[in-house]
PDB file of C-alpha atoms in Angstrom:
ATOM      1  CA  UNK A   1     -16.095  12.549  27.326  1.00 54.00           C
ATOM      2  CA  UNK A   2     -18.205  10.429  29.625  1.00 50.00           C
ATOM      3  CA  UNK A   3     -21.575  11.831  30.722  1.00 51.00           C
ATOM      4  CA  UNK A   4     -21.868  12.897  34.343  1.00 52.00           C
ATOM      5  CA  UNK A   5     -23.580  10.291  36.446  1.00 55.00           C
ATOM      6  CA  UNK A   6     -25.143  10.645  39.824  1.00 55.00           C
ATOM      7  CA  UNK A   7     -23.551   8.484  42.465  1.00 66.00           C
ATOM      8  CA  UNK A   8     -26.189   6.963  44.678  1.00 74.00           C
ATOM      9  CA  UNK A   9     -25.284   5.903  48.193  1.00 83.00           C
ATOM     10  CA  UNK A  10     -27.312   3.560  50.314  1.00 89.00           C
ATOM     11  CA  UNK A  11     -28.019   5.231  53.657  1.00 90.00           C
ATOM     12  CA  UNK A  12     -29.763   4.218  56.842  1.00 94.00           C
ATOM     13  CA  UNK A  13     -31.909   6.818  58.555  1.00 93.00           C
ATOM     14  CA  UNK A  14     -30.358   7.731  61.886  1.00 94.00           C
ATOM     15  CA  UNK A  15     -33.778   8.308  63.450  1.00 95.00           C
ATOM     16  CA  UNK A  16     -35.857   5.300  62.362  1.00 95.00           C
ATOM     17  CA  UNK A  17     -33.361   2.894  60.775  1.00 95.00           C
ATOM     18  CA  UNK A  18     -35.056   2.820  57.345  1.00 94.00           C
ATOM     19  CA  UNK A  19     -32.856   2.337  54.266  1.00 93.00           C
ATOM     20  CA  UNK A  20     -32.951   4.915  51.473  1.00 90.00           C
ATOM     21  CA  UNK A  21     -30.823   6.232  48.603  1.00 88.00           C
ATOM     22  CA  UNK A  22     -28.813   9.416  49.072  1.00 84.00           C
ATOM     23  CA  UNK A  23     -27.739  11.552  46.115  1.00 84.00           C
ATOM     24  CA  UNK A  24     -25.757  14.190  47.996  1.00 77.00           C
ATOM     25  CA  UNK A  25     -23.555  14.855  44.963  1.00 81.00           C
ATOM     26  CA  UNK A  26     -26.705  15.873  43.022  1.00 81.00           C
ATOM     27  CA  UNK A  27     -28.808  17.400  45.782  1.00 78.00           C
ATOM     28  CA  UNK A  28     -31.611  18.450  43.397  1.00 82.00           C
ATOM     29  CA  UNK A  29     -32.158  14.778  42.556  1.00 82.00           C
ATOM     30  CA  UNK A  30     -31.976  13.624  46.172  1.00 81.00           C
ATOM     31  CA  UNK A  31     -35.155  12.641  48.002  1.00 79.00           C
ATOM     32  CA  UNK A  32     -34.554  15.234  50.729  1.00 83.00           C
ATOM     33  CA  UNK A  33     -34.799  18.148  48.287  1.00 84.00           C
ATOM     34  CA  UNK A  34     -38.572  17.634  48.157  1.00 87.00           C
ATOM     35  CA  UNK A  35     -38.850  18.928  51.748  1.00 90.00           C
ATOM     36  CA  UNK A  36     -38.274  22.645  52.262  1.00 92.00           C
ATOM     37  CA  UNK A  37     -36.568  23.474  55.547  1.00 92.00           C
ATOM     38  CA  UNK A  38     -35.951  26.913  57.028  1.00 93.00           C
ATOM     39  CA  UNK A  39     -32.457  27.778  58.226  1.00 92.00           C
ATOM     40  CA  UNK A  40     -33.518  27.293  61.858  1.00 94.00           C
ATOM     41  CA  UNK A  41     -35.109  23.910  61.039  1.00 94.00           C
ATOM     42  CA  UNK A  42     -31.851  22.852  59.357  1.00 92.00           C
ATOM     43  CA  UNK A  43     -29.863  23.917  62.449  1.00 93.00           C
ATOM     44  CA  UNK A  44     -32.270  22.028  64.714  1.00 94.00           C
ATOM     45  CA  UNK A  45     -31.869  18.832  62.674  1.00 93.00           C
ATOM     46  CA  UNK A  46     -28.081  19.232  62.501  1.00 92.00           C
ATOM     47  CA  UNK A  47     -27.909  19.603  66.294  1.00 91.00           C
ATOM     48  CA  UNK A  48     -30.003  16.480  66.876  1.00 92.00           C
ATOM     49  CA  UNK A  49     -28.630  14.166  64.160  1.00 94.00           C
ATOM     50  CA  UNK A  50     -25.212  13.660  62.590  1.00 92.00           C
ATOM     51  CA  UNK A  51     -26.312  11.653  59.521  1.00 89.00           C
ATOM     52  CA  UNK A  52     -29.031  11.782  56.863  1.00 87.00           C
ATOM     53  CA  UNK A  53     -32.695  11.221  57.651  1.00 91.00           C
ATOM     54  CA  UNK A  54     -35.320   9.611  55.437  1.00 92.00           C
ATOM     55  CA  UNK A  55     -38.164  11.759  54.084  1.00 91.00           C
ATOM     56  CA  UNK A  56     -40.649  10.487  56.670  1.00 94.00           C
ATOM     57  CA  UNK A  57     -38.335  11.463  59.510  1.00 95.00           C
ATOM     58  CA  UNK A  58     -37.447  14.813  57.917  1.00 94.00           C
ATOM     59  CA  UNK A  59     -41.162  15.597  57.696  1.00 95.00           C
ATOM     60  CA  UNK A  60     -41.776  14.436  61.268  1.00 96.00           C
ATOM     61  CA  UNK A  61     -38.889  16.441  62.704  1.00 96.00           C
ATOM     62  CA  UNK A  62     -39.992  19.514  60.726  1.00 96.00           C
ATOM     63  CA  UNK A  63     -43.511  19.123  62.140  1.00 96.00           C
ATOM     64  CA  UNK A  64     -42.103  18.604  65.652  1.00 96.00           C
ATOM     65  CA  UNK A  65     -40.061  21.805  65.321  1.00 96.00           C
ATOM     66  CA  UNK A  66     -43.032  23.807  64.019  1.00 96.00           C
ATOM     67  CA  UNK A  67     -45.073  22.792  67.088  1.00 97.00           C
ATOM     68  CA  UNK A  68     -42.360  23.783  69.582  1.00 96.00           C
ATOM     69  CA  UNK A  69     -43.069  26.986  71.505  1.00 97.00           C
ATOM     70  CA  UNK A  70     -40.529  29.815  71.227  1.00 96.00           C
ATOM     71  CA  UNK A  71     -40.996  30.716  74.894  1.00 96.00           C
ATOM     72  CA  UNK A  72     -42.959  29.931  78.042  1.00 97.00           C
ATOM     73  CA  UNK A  73     -43.574  31.567  81.409  1.00 97.00           C
ATOM     74  CA  UNK A  74     -42.137  30.176  84.635  1.00 96.00           C
ATOM     75  CA  UNK A  75     -42.713  31.908  87.986  1.00 96.00           C
ATOM     76  CA  UNK A  76     -43.774  35.055  86.133  1.00 96.00           C
ATOM     77  CA  UNK A  77     -40.594  35.122  84.043  1.00 94.00           C
ATOM     78  CA  UNK A  78     -40.318  34.700  80.287  1.00 93.00           C
ATOM     79  CA  UNK A  79     -38.112  31.700  79.381  1.00 94.00           C
ATOM     80  CA  UNK A  80     -36.806  31.454  75.821  1.00 94.00           C
ATOM     81  CA  UNK A  81     -36.703  27.947  74.348  1.00 95.00           C
ATOM     82  CA  UNK A  82     -34.262  26.243  72.000  1.00 94.00           C
ATOM     83  CA  UNK A  83     -36.516  27.279  69.096  1.00 96.00           C
ATOM     84  CA  UNK A  84     -36.228  30.962  69.993  1.00 96.00           C
ATOM     85  CA  UNK A  85     -32.440  30.740  70.110  1.00 94.00           C
ATOM     86  CA  UNK A  86     -32.229  28.891  66.784  1.00 94.00           C
ATOM     87  CA  UNK A  87     -34.484  31.449  65.109  1.00 94.00           C
ATOM     88  CA  UNK A  88     -32.386  34.304  66.513  1.00 93.00           C
ATOM     89  CA  UNK A  89     -29.455  32.595  64.817  1.00 91.00           C
ATOM     90  CA  UNK A  90     -26.624  33.106  67.302  1.00 91.00           C
ATOM     91  CA  UNK A  91     -25.599  32.581  70.917  1.00 91.00           C
ATOM     92  CA  UNK A  92     -25.920  35.624  73.193  1.00 90.00           C
ATOM     93  CA  UNK A  93     -23.453  34.075  75.692  1.00 91.00           C
ATOM     94  CA  UNK A  94     -25.819  34.693  78.634  1.00 89.00           C
ATOM     95  CA  UNK A  95     -25.723  31.011  79.680  1.00 88.00           C
ATOM     96  CA  UNK A  96     -29.386  30.496  78.719  1.00 89.00           C
ATOM     97  CA  UNK A  97     -31.099  27.371  80.048  1.00 89.00           C
ATOM     98  CA  UNK A  98     -32.175  26.156  76.581  1.00 92.00           C
ATOM     99  CA  UNK A  99     -29.136  27.300  74.571  1.00 91.00           C
ATOM    100  CA  UNK A 100     -28.719  24.948  71.575  1.00 92.00           C
ATOM    101  CA  UNK A 101     -25.233  26.331  70.927  1.00 88.00           C
ATOM    102  CA  UNK A 102     -23.801  24.569  74.021  1.00 82.00           C
ATOM    103  CA  UNK A 103     -22.361  27.761  75.504  1.00 80.00           C
ATOM    104  CA  UNK A 104     -21.047  27.293  79.048  1.00 77.00           C
ATOM    105  CA  UNK A 105     -20.075  30.349  81.088  1.00 73.00           C
ATOM    106  CA  UNK A 106     -16.670  30.125  82.746  1.00 72.00           C
TER     107      UNK A 106
END
């Protein structure tokens, strides 16, 4: 029996263009496993990017997300941001201005 080996793929970061090695078949050995992301941070990244990101970009996007406000006031009204919706975890189907789930009322 042959020992299991980790297949390493060369990837290019979608955000910055840097080359790195991806070990998606052994995620614990992959570089991205060193960065802990919440479920809402993972959703945010998945909505913005379709391919892997390097560690620098993962850290930067995580930091960017952490700094985003969950809401703001406009003309005396409370406006929920994309971050609020991602942290709620589902679409309320109220055609919200900042809906990350791409819901469009008919």
